[in-house]
Amino acid sequence: MLNRPLRDLRISVTDRCNFRCTYCMPKEIFTRDYEFLSRDLLLSFEEIERLVRLSGELGVHKVRLTGGEPLLRRDLEHLIASLKAAGDFEVTMTTNGALLARKAQALKDAGLDRISVSLDSLDDTVFRAMNDVDFPVAKVLEGINLAHEVGLGPVKINAVVKRGVNDHTVVEMARYFKDTGHIIRFIEFMDVGHTNGWRLDDVVPAAEIVAMIDARMPLEPVKPNYLGEVARRYRFKDGGGEMGVIASVTQPFCGDCTRARISADGALYTCLFATKGFDLRALLRSTATDQEIIDTLAGIWAARDDRYSEIRSSETVDLPKVEMSYIGG
Ligand code: SAM
Ligand code: SF4
Ligand code: SF4
């Protein structure tokens, strides 16, 4: 046991997605015939709200909605409003931004606090190839700008960097988002799931990314905002704002990991790389009282000894794991 507090809950609200990012839901596997979860297997909004409310008793104060693509879940703004009403929770979301221009105002009105948008390159050809459904950069940028306008900013932009695929567009991205009030964060390509064909050679170490940018636009490190902040933050020395890197492969942060993940069908995972989740859906659909659910959550969290990324870095073991689109990243 490592005695890490439980602070954040990441909840996947759907396992479906309108993109087929090659590193997450490769087309060859997530085909037209792929069997996604049926509606009755998904946690209902009421079930999610109850879980969040009860986890608040254990110290959770941040909730991130993710997926799959969360904006594909119908009436998501109703869930956001109910979570905001359930207690003192900061509610955020990670989205691919495809539907954001249309939904930004409703999300803000429902009480969403902030948003992260995934965008891997500003080079349209590179981006279309990475999302693999030919989706244009311009539409995502439109969503980011609207989110900013309605007050969901500062918008965090997440870019997964894969060697030989989009690493040549990193500096251009940093330059584009500098001075805009948005915060770009570059993420090391991780070995989640079995379907993305991960190899260590594909990872561009965060230190290399920082060096590339620093050579053109000088940077200085910024202290973390709070314990467990996964991004290492940097400030542009000329006052152009901030950027960050998430070095989950080369500089793992398991010791500070304060987050639990809930898959779309209600399984609780204490680590992004866990192989088995705990079936909270069955518990929620049983006669269990609120206190029994709180006790179960507390017990699972207290017993947790996950530190996958640290083990992987030191021993390069091949442990079994679940898919990112299912567990939510
Ligand atoms: N569909 C939404 C999106 O793309 O923002 C939310 C779910 S997605 C699984 C959450 C985040 O995980 C995205 O920023 C995505 O780029 C990241 N991600 C997916 N597969 C990854 C991998 N193999 N390594 C690093 N990040 C990954
Ligand atoms: Fe969909 Fe997000 Fe995975 Fe891309 S990273 S396939 S947008 S869930
Ligand atoms: Fe947390 Fe697991 Fe990631 Fe380590 S590998 S930081 S324990 S989710």
PDB file of N, CA, C and O and ligand atoms in Angstrom, residues 17 23-24 66-70 94-96 118 120 158 160 187-190 192 196 324-325 328-329, ligand 1:
ATOM      1  N   CYS A  17     -16.775   6.024 -30.275  1.00  0.00           N
ATOM      2  CA  CYS A  17     -16.056   7.228 -30.693  1.00  0.00           C
ATOM      3  C   CYS A  17     -16.287   7.478 -32.165  1.00  0.00           C
ATOM      4  O   CYS A  17     -16.467   6.539 -32.950  1.00  0.00           O
ATOM      5  N   TYR A  23      -3.554   5.228 -32.623  1.00  0.00           N
ATOM      6  CA  TYR A  23      -2.902   4.765 -31.395  1.00  0.00           C
ATOM      7  C   TYR A  23      -3.904   4.355 -30.323  1.00  0.00           C
ATOM      8  O   TYR A  23      -3.518   3.930 -29.239  1.00  0.00           O
ATOM      9  N   CYS A  24      -5.206   4.524 -30.603  1.00  0.00           N
ATOM     10  CA  CYS A  24      -6.201   4.272 -29.556  1.00  0.00           C
ATOM     11  C   CYS A  24      -7.277   3.279 -30.002  1.00  0.00           C
ATOM     12  O   CYS A  24      -7.513   2.283 -29.345  1.00  0.00           O
ATOM     13  N   THR A  66     -14.958  11.393 -19.678  1.00  0.00           N
ATOM     14  CA  THR A  66     -14.137  11.024 -20.819  1.00  0.00           C
ATOM     15  C   THR A  66     -14.825   9.868 -21.540  1.00  0.00           C
ATOM     16  O   THR A  66     -16.010   9.615 -21.350  1.00  0.00           O
ATOM     17  N   GLY A  67     -14.071   9.158 -22.380  1.00  0.00           N
ATOM     18  CA  GLY A  67     -14.680   8.058 -23.122  1.00  0.00           C
ATOM     19  C   GLY A  67     -13.593   7.190 -23.721  1.00  0.00           C
ATOM     20  O   GLY A  67     -12.468   7.175 -23.215  1.00  0.00           O
ATOM     21  N   GLY A  68     -13.863   6.658 -24.834  1.00  0.00           N
ATOM     22  CA  GLY A  68     -14.674   6.997 -25.983  1.00  0.00           C
ATOM     23  C   GLY A  68     -14.796   8.514 -26.157  1.00  0.00           C
ATOM     24  O   GLY A  68     -14.024   9.256 -25.594  1.00  0.00           O
ATOM     25  N   GLU A  69     -15.757   8.916 -26.924  1.00  0.00           N
ATOM     26  CA  GLU A  69     -15.954  10.359 -27.084  1.00  0.00           C
ATOM     27  C   GLU A  69     -17.168  10.788 -26.252  1.00  0.00           C
ATOM     28  O   GLU A  69     -18.309  10.465 -26.606  1.00  0.00           O
ATOM     29  N   PRO A  70     -16.931  11.519 -25.159  1.00  0.00           N
ATOM     30  CA  PRO A  70     -18.024  11.838 -24.240  1.00  0.00           C
ATOM     31  C   PRO A  70     -19.165  12.613 -24.896  1.00  0.00           C
ATOM     32  O   PRO A  70     -20.326  12.436 -24.506  1.00  0.00           O
ATOM     33  N   THR A  94     -12.685  15.611 -21.190  1.00  0.00           N
ATOM     34  CA  THR A  94     -11.704  15.458 -22.263  1.00  0.00           C
ATOM     35  C   THR A  94     -12.452  15.028 -23.513  1.00  0.00           C
ATOM     36  O   THR A  94     -13.190  14.040 -23.477  1.00  0.00           O
ATOM     37  N   THR A  95     -12.276  15.767 -24.592  1.00  0.00           N
ATOM     38  CA  THR A  95     -13.026  15.489 -25.822  1.00  0.00           C
ATOM     39  C   THR A  95     -12.116  15.617 -27.032  1.00  0.00           C
ATOM     40  O   THR A  95     -11.094  16.317 -26.978  1.00  0.00           O
ATOM     41  N   ASN A  96     -12.505  14.975 -28.119  1.00  0.00           N
ATOM     42  CA  ASN A  96     -11.740  15.167 -29.360  1.00  0.00           C
ATOM     43  C   ASN A  96     -12.150  16.452 -30.066  1.00  0.00           C
ATOM     44  O   ASN A  96     -11.570  16.813 -31.089  1.00  0.00           O
ATOM     45  N   SER A 118      -8.325  17.136 -27.313  1.00  0.00           N
ATOM     46  CA  SER A 118      -7.209  16.406 -27.896  1.00  0.00           C
ATOM     47  C   SER A 118      -7.035  16.834 -29.347  1.00  0.00           C
ATOM     48  O   SER A 118      -8.001  16.852 -30.107  1.00  0.00           O
ATOM     49  N   ASP A 120      -3.773  16.353 -32.184  1.00  0.00           N
ATOM     50  CA  ASP A 120      -2.414  15.826 -32.271  1.00  0.00           C
ATOM     51  C   ASP A 120      -1.496  16.583 -33.215  1.00  0.00           C
ATOM     52  O   ASP A 120      -0.277  16.431 -33.152  1.00  0.00           O
ATOM     53  N   ASN A 158      -4.415  18.639 -25.701  1.00  0.00           N
ATOM     54  CA  ASN A 158      -3.560  17.469 -25.498  1.00  0.00           C
ATOM     55  C   ASN A 158      -3.125  16.880 -26.831  1.00  0.00           C
ATOM     56  O   ASN A 158      -3.968  16.544 -27.663  1.00  0.00           O
ATOM     57  N   VAL A 160      -0.848  13.789 -28.392  1.00  0.00           N
ATOM     58  CA  VAL A 160      -0.024  12.583 -28.221  1.00  0.00           C
ATOM     59  C   VAL A 160       1.058  12.626 -29.301  1.00  0.00           C
ATOM     60  O   VAL A 160       0.755  12.857 -30.471  1.00  0.00           O
ATOM     61  N   ILE A 187       1.931  14.701 -24.877  1.00  0.00           N
ATOM     62  CA  ILE A 187       1.820  13.456 -24.108  1.00  0.00           C
ATOM     63  C   ILE A 187       2.659  12.370 -24.759  1.00  0.00           C
ATOM     64  O   ILE A 187       2.565  12.148 -25.971  1.00  0.00           O
ATOM     65  N   GLU A 188       3.465  11.702 -23.955  1.00  0.00           N
ATOM     66  CA  GLU A 188       4.218  10.564 -24.490  1.00  0.00           C
ATOM     67  C   GLU A 188       3.248   9.448 -24.866  1.00  0.00           C
ATOM     68  O   GLU A 188       2.335   9.128 -24.096  1.00  0.00           O
ATOM     69  N   PHE A 189       3.460   8.864 -26.007  1.00  0.00           N
ATOM     70  CA  PHE A 189       2.660   7.737 -26.494  1.00  0.00           C
ATOM     71  C   PHE A 189       2.825   6.573 -25.512  1.00  0.00           C
ATOM     72  O   PHE A 189       3.940   6.149 -25.223  1.00  0.00           O
ATOM     73  N   MET A 190       1.695   6.089 -24.985  1.00  0.00           N
ATOM     74  CA  MET A 190       1.759   5.055 -23.944  1.00  0.00           C
ATOM     75  C   MET A 190       1.355   3.674 -24.458  1.00  0.00           C
ATOM     76  O   MET A 190       0.590   3.566 -25.417  1.00  0.00           O
ATOM     77  N   VAL A 192      -0.873   1.586 -23.674  1.00  0.00           N
ATOM     78  CA  VAL A 192      -2.170   1.129 -23.155  1.00  0.00           C
ATOM     79  C   VAL A 192      -2.779   0.112 -24.112  1.00  0.00           C
ATOM     80  O   VAL A 192      -2.584   0.211 -25.320  1.00  0.00           O
ATOM     81  N   ASN A 196      -2.746  -1.132 -30.118  1.00  0.00           N
ATOM     82  CA  ASN A 196      -2.091  -0.023 -30.805  1.00  0.00           C
ATOM     83  C   ASN A 196      -0.644  -0.295 -31.217  1.00  0.00           C
ATOM     84  O   ASN A 196       0.038   0.576 -31.716  1.00  0.00           O
ATOM     85  N   MET A 324      -7.656   1.816 -23.955  1.00  0.00           N
ATOM     86  CA  MET A 324      -7.827   3.213 -23.545  1.00  0.00           C
ATOM     87  C   MET A 324      -9.236   3.736 -23.819  1.00  0.00           C
ATOM     88  O   MET A 324      -9.799   4.485 -23.040  1.00  0.00           O
ATOM     89  N   SER A 325      -9.819   3.342 -24.950  1.00  0.00           N
ATOM     90  CA  SER A 325     -11.141   3.867 -25.303  1.00  0.00           C
ATOM     91  C   SER A 325     -12.203   3.336 -24.341  1.00  0.00           C
ATOM     92  O   SER A 325     -13.272   3.904 -24.202  1.00  0.00           O
ATOM     93  N   GLY A 328     -10.814   5.086 -20.675  1.00  0.00           N
ATOM     94  CA  GLY A 328     -11.003   6.532 -20.744  1.00  0.00           C
ATOM     95  C   GLY A 328      -9.782   7.416 -20.640  1.00  0.00           C
ATOM     96  O   GLY A 328      -9.887   8.622 -20.699  1.00  0.00           O
ATOM     97  N   GLY A 329      -8.588   6.873 -20.472  1.00  0.00           N
ATOM     98  CA  GLY A 329      -7.385   7.709 -20.505  1.00  0.00           C
ATOM     99  C   GLY A 329      -7.205   8.583 -19.283  1.00  0.00           C
ATOM    100  O   GLY A 329      -7.954   8.551 -18.348  1.00  0.00           O
TER     101      GLY A 329
HETATM  102  N1  SAM B   1     -12.127  10.866 -27.082  1.00  0.00           N
HETATM  103  C1  SAM B   1     -11.664  11.803 -26.125  1.00  0.00           C
HETATM  104  C2  SAM B   1     -10.377  12.441 -26.578  1.00  0.00           C
HETATM  105  O1  SAM B   1      -9.725  11.917 -27.491  1.00  0.00           O
HETATM  106  O2  SAM B   1     -10.027  13.463 -25.999  1.00  0.00           O
HETATM  107  C3  SAM B   1     -11.528  11.264 -24.716  1.00  0.00           C
HETATM  108  C4  SAM B   1     -10.980   9.872 -24.548  1.00  0.00           C
HETATM  109  S1  SAM B   1      -9.300   9.640 -25.065  1.00  0.00           S
HETATM  110  C5  SAM B   1      -9.025   7.926 -24.713  1.00  0.00           C
HETATM  111  C6  SAM B   1      -8.416  10.506 -23.770  1.00  0.00           C
HETATM  112  C7  SAM B   1      -6.991  10.886 -24.090  1.00  0.00           C
HETATM  113  O3  SAM B   1      -6.218   9.710 -24.172  1.00  0.00           O
HETATM  114  C8  SAM B   1      -6.777  11.626 -25.405  1.00  0.00           C
HETATM  115  O4  SAM B   1      -6.116  12.842 -25.171  1.00  0.00           O
HETATM  116  C9  SAM B   1      -5.922  10.681 -26.195  1.00  0.00           C
HETATM  117  O5  SAM B   1      -5.059  11.371 -27.058  1.00  0.00           O
HETATM  118  C10 SAM B   1      -5.186   9.932 -25.127  1.00  0.00           C
HETATM  119  N2  SAM B   1      -4.657   8.650 -25.577  1.00  0.00           N
HETATM  120  C11 SAM B   1      -5.301   7.639 -26.195  1.00  0.00           C
HETATM  121  N3  SAM B   1      -4.457   6.610 -26.459  1.00  0.00           N
HETATM  122  C12 SAM B   1      -3.240   6.992 -25.979  1.00  0.00           C
HETATM  123  C13 SAM B   1      -1.950   6.378 -25.932  1.00  0.00           C
HETATM  124  N4  SAM B   1      -1.741   5.170 -26.435  1.00  0.00           N
HETATM  125  N5  SAM B   1      -0.928   7.062 -25.366  1.00  0.00           N
HETATM  126  C14 SAM B   1      -1.129   8.303 -24.844  1.00  0.00           C
HETATM  127  N6  SAM B   1      -2.314   8.918 -24.850  1.00  0.00           N
HETATM  128  C15 SAM B   1      -3.349   8.288 -25.415  1.00  0.00           C
END
